[in-house]
mmCIF file of C-alpha atoms and ligand atoms in Angstrom:
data_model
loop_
_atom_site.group_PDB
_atom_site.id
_atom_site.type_symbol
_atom_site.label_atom_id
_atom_site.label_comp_id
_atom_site.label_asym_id
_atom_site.label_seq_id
_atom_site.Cartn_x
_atom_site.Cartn_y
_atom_site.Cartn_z
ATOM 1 C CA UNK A 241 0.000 0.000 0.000
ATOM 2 C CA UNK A 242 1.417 3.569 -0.849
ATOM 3 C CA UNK A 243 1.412 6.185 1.400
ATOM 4 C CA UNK A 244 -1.837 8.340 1.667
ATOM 5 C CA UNK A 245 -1.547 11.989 1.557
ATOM 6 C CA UNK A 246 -5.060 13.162 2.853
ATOM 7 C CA UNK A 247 -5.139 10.560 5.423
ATOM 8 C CA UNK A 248 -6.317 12.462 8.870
ATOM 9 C CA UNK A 249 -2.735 12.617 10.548
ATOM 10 C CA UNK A 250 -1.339 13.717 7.143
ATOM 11 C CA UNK A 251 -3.970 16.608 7.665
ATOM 12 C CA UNK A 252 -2.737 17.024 11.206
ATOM 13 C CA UNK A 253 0.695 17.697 10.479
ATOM 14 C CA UNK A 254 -0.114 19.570 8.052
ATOM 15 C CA UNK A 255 -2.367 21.523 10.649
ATOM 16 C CA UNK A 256 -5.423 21.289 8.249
ATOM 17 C CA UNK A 257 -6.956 19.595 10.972
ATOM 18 C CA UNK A 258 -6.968 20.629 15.022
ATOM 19 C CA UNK A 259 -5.232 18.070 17.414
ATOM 20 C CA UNK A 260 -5.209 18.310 21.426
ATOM 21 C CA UNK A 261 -1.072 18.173 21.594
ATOM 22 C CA UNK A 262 0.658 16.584 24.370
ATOM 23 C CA UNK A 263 4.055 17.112 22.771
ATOM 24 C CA UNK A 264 6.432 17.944 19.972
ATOM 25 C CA UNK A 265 9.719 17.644 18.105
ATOM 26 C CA UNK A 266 11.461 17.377 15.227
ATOM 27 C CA UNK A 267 10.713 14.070 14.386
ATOM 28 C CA UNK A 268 7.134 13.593 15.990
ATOM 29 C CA UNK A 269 3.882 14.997 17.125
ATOM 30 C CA UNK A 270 2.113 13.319 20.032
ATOM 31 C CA UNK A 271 -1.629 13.550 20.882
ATOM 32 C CA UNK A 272 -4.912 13.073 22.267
ATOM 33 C CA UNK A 273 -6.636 10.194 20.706
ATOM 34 C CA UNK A 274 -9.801 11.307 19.869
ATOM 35 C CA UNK A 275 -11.834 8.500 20.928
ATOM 36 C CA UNK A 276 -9.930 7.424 24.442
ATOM 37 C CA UNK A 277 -9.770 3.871 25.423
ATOM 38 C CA UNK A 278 -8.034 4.361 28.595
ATOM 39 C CA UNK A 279 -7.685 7.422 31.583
ATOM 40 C CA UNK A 280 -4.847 8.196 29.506
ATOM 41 C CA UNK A 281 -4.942 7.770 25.496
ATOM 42 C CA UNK A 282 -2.017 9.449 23.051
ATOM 43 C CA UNK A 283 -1.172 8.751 19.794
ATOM 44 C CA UNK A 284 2.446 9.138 19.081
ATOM 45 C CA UNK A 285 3.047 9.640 14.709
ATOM 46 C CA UNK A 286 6.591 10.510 12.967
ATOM 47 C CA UNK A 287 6.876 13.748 11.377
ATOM 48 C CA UNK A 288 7.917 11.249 8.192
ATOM 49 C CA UNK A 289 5.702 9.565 6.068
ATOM 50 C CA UNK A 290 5.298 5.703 6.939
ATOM 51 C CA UNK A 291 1.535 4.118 6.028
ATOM 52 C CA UNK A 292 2.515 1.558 9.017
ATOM 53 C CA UNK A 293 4.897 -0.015 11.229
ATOM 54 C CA UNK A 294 6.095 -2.798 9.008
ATOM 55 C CA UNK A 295 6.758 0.225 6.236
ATOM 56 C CA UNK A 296 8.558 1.969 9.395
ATOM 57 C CA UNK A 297 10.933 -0.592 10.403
ATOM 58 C CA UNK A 298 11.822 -1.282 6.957
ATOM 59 C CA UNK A 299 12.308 1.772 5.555
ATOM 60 C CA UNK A 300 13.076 4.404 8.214
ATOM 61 C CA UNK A 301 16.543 4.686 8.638
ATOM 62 C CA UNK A 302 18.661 3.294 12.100
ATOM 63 C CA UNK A 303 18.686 6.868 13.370
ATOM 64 C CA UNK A 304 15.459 8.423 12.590
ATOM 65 C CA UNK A 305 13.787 4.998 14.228
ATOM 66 C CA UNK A 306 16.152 5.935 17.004
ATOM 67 C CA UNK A 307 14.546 9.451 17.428
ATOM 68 C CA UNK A 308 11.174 7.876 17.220
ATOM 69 C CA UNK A 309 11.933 5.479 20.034
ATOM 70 C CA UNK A 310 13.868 8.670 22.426
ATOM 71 C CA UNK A 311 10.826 10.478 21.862
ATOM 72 C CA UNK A 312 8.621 8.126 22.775
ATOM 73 C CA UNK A 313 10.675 7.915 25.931
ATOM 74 C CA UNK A 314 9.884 11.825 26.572
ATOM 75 C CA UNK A 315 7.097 11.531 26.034
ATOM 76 C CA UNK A 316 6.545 8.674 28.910
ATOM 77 C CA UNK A 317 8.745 10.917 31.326
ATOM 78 C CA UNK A 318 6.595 13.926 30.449
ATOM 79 C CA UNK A 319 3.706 12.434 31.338
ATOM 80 C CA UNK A 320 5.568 10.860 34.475
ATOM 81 C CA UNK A 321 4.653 6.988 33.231
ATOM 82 C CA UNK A 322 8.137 5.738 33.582
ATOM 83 C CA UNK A 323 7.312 4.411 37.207
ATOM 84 C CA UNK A 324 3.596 3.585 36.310
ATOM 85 C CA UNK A 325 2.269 0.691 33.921
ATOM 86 C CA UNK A 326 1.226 1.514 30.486
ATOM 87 C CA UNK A 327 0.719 0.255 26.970
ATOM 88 C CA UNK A 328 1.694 0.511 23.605
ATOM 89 C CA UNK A 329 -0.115 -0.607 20.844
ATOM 90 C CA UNK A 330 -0.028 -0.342 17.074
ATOM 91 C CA UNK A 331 -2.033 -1.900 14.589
ATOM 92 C CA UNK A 332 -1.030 -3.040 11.376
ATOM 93 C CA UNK A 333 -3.422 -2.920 8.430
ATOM 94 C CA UNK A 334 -7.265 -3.563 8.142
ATOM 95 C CA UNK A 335 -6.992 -7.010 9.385
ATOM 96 C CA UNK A 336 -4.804 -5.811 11.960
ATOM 97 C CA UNK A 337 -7.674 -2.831 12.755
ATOM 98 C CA UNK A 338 -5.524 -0.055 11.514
ATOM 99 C CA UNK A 339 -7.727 2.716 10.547
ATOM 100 C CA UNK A 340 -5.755 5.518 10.248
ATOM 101 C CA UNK A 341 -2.882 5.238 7.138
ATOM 102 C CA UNK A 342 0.076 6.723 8.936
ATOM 103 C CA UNK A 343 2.124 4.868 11.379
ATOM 104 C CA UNK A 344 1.698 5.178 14.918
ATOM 105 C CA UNK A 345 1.541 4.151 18.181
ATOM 106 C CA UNK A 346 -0.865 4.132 21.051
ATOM 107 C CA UNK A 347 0.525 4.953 24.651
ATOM 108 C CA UNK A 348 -2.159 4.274 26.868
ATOM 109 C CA UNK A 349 -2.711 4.223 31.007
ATOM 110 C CA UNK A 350 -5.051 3.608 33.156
ATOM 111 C CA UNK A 351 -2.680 4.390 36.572
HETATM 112 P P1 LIG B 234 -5.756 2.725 14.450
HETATM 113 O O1 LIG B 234 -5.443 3.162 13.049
HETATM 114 O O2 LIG B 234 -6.624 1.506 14.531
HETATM 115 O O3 LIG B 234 -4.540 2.556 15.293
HETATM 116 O O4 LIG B 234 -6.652 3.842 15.127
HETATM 117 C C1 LIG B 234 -6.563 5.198 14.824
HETATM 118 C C2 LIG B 234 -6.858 5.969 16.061
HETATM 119 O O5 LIG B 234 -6.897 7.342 15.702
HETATM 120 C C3 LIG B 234 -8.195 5.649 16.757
HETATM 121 O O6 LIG B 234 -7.946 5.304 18.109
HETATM 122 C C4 LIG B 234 -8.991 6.964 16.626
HETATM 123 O O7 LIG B 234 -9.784 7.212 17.766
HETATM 124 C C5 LIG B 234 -7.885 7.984 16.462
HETATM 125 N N1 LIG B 234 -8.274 9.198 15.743
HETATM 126 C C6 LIG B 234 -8.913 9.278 14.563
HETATM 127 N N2 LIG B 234 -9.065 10.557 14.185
HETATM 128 C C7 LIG B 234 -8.484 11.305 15.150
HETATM 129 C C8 LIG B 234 -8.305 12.709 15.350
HETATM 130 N N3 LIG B 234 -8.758 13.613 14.469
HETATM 131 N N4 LIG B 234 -7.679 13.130 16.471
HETATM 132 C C9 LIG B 234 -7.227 12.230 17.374
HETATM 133 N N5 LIG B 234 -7.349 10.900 17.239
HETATM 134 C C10 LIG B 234 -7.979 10.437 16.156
#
C-alpha cells in the first residue's frame, strides 16, 4: 500500500486539521486520541511519512527509528509513566484494525 496523503494525521501535520497536543519535536507529534480507550490515550506519529509499522521498520533509517523510540521515551517521562504501567499498541493494516494510514503508536494508562 502507498502512502496516503489526505489521510487524517497527514492533515494534522499539516495543521489542516486541530489536534489536542501533548508534545512535539522534530521528528514527531504526540496527541490526544480522539476517541480514548483508557484514563490516559495518546497517539504518538513521525513527522515522516510511513503508512505503518512494518513500512517503518523497513524503511526508516537506524537513526530516525532511534529518534522515534527517544521520543517516545519523553514523552513517557513527560507524562511521568516511567514508574507507572502503560501500553503501547499499534495496529497493522485492516486485518490488523488499523484505521488511520500513517504509522503510529498508542501509549495508553489507566494508573
Ligand atoms: P488505528 O489506526 O486503529 O490505530 O486507530 C486510529 C486511532 O486514531 C483511533 O484510536 C482513533 O480514535 C484515532 N483518531 C482518529 N481521528 C483522530 C483525530 N482527528 N484526532 C485524534 N485521534 C484520532
Amino acid at each position: 500500500m502507498s502512502y496516503d496523503n489526505e489521510n487524517i494525521f497527514a492533515k494534522i501535520l499539516r495543521s489542516e486539521i486541530p489536534c489536542d497536543k501533548v508534545f512535539e519535536n522534530e521528528f514527531v507529534l504526540c496527541f490526544k486520541d480522539i476517541n480514548p480507550k483508557a484514563k490516559l490515550h495518546v497517539l504518538v506519529i513521525p513527522k515522516k511519512q510511513y503508512v505503518d509499522i512494518s513500512d517503518f521498520l523497513a524503511n526508516a533509517d537506524t537513526k530516525y527509528q532511534s529518534n522515534f523510540w527517544v521520543s517516545v521515551n519523553e514523552i513517557i517521562c513527560k507524562l511521568n509513566l516511567n514508574n507507572k504501567g502503560f501500553q503501547i499498541k499499534s495496529h497493522k493494516g485492516e486485518d490488523g484494525g488499523q484505521e488511520v494510514f500513517h504509522f503510529h503508536i498508542h501509549l495508553l494508562s489507566d494508573s
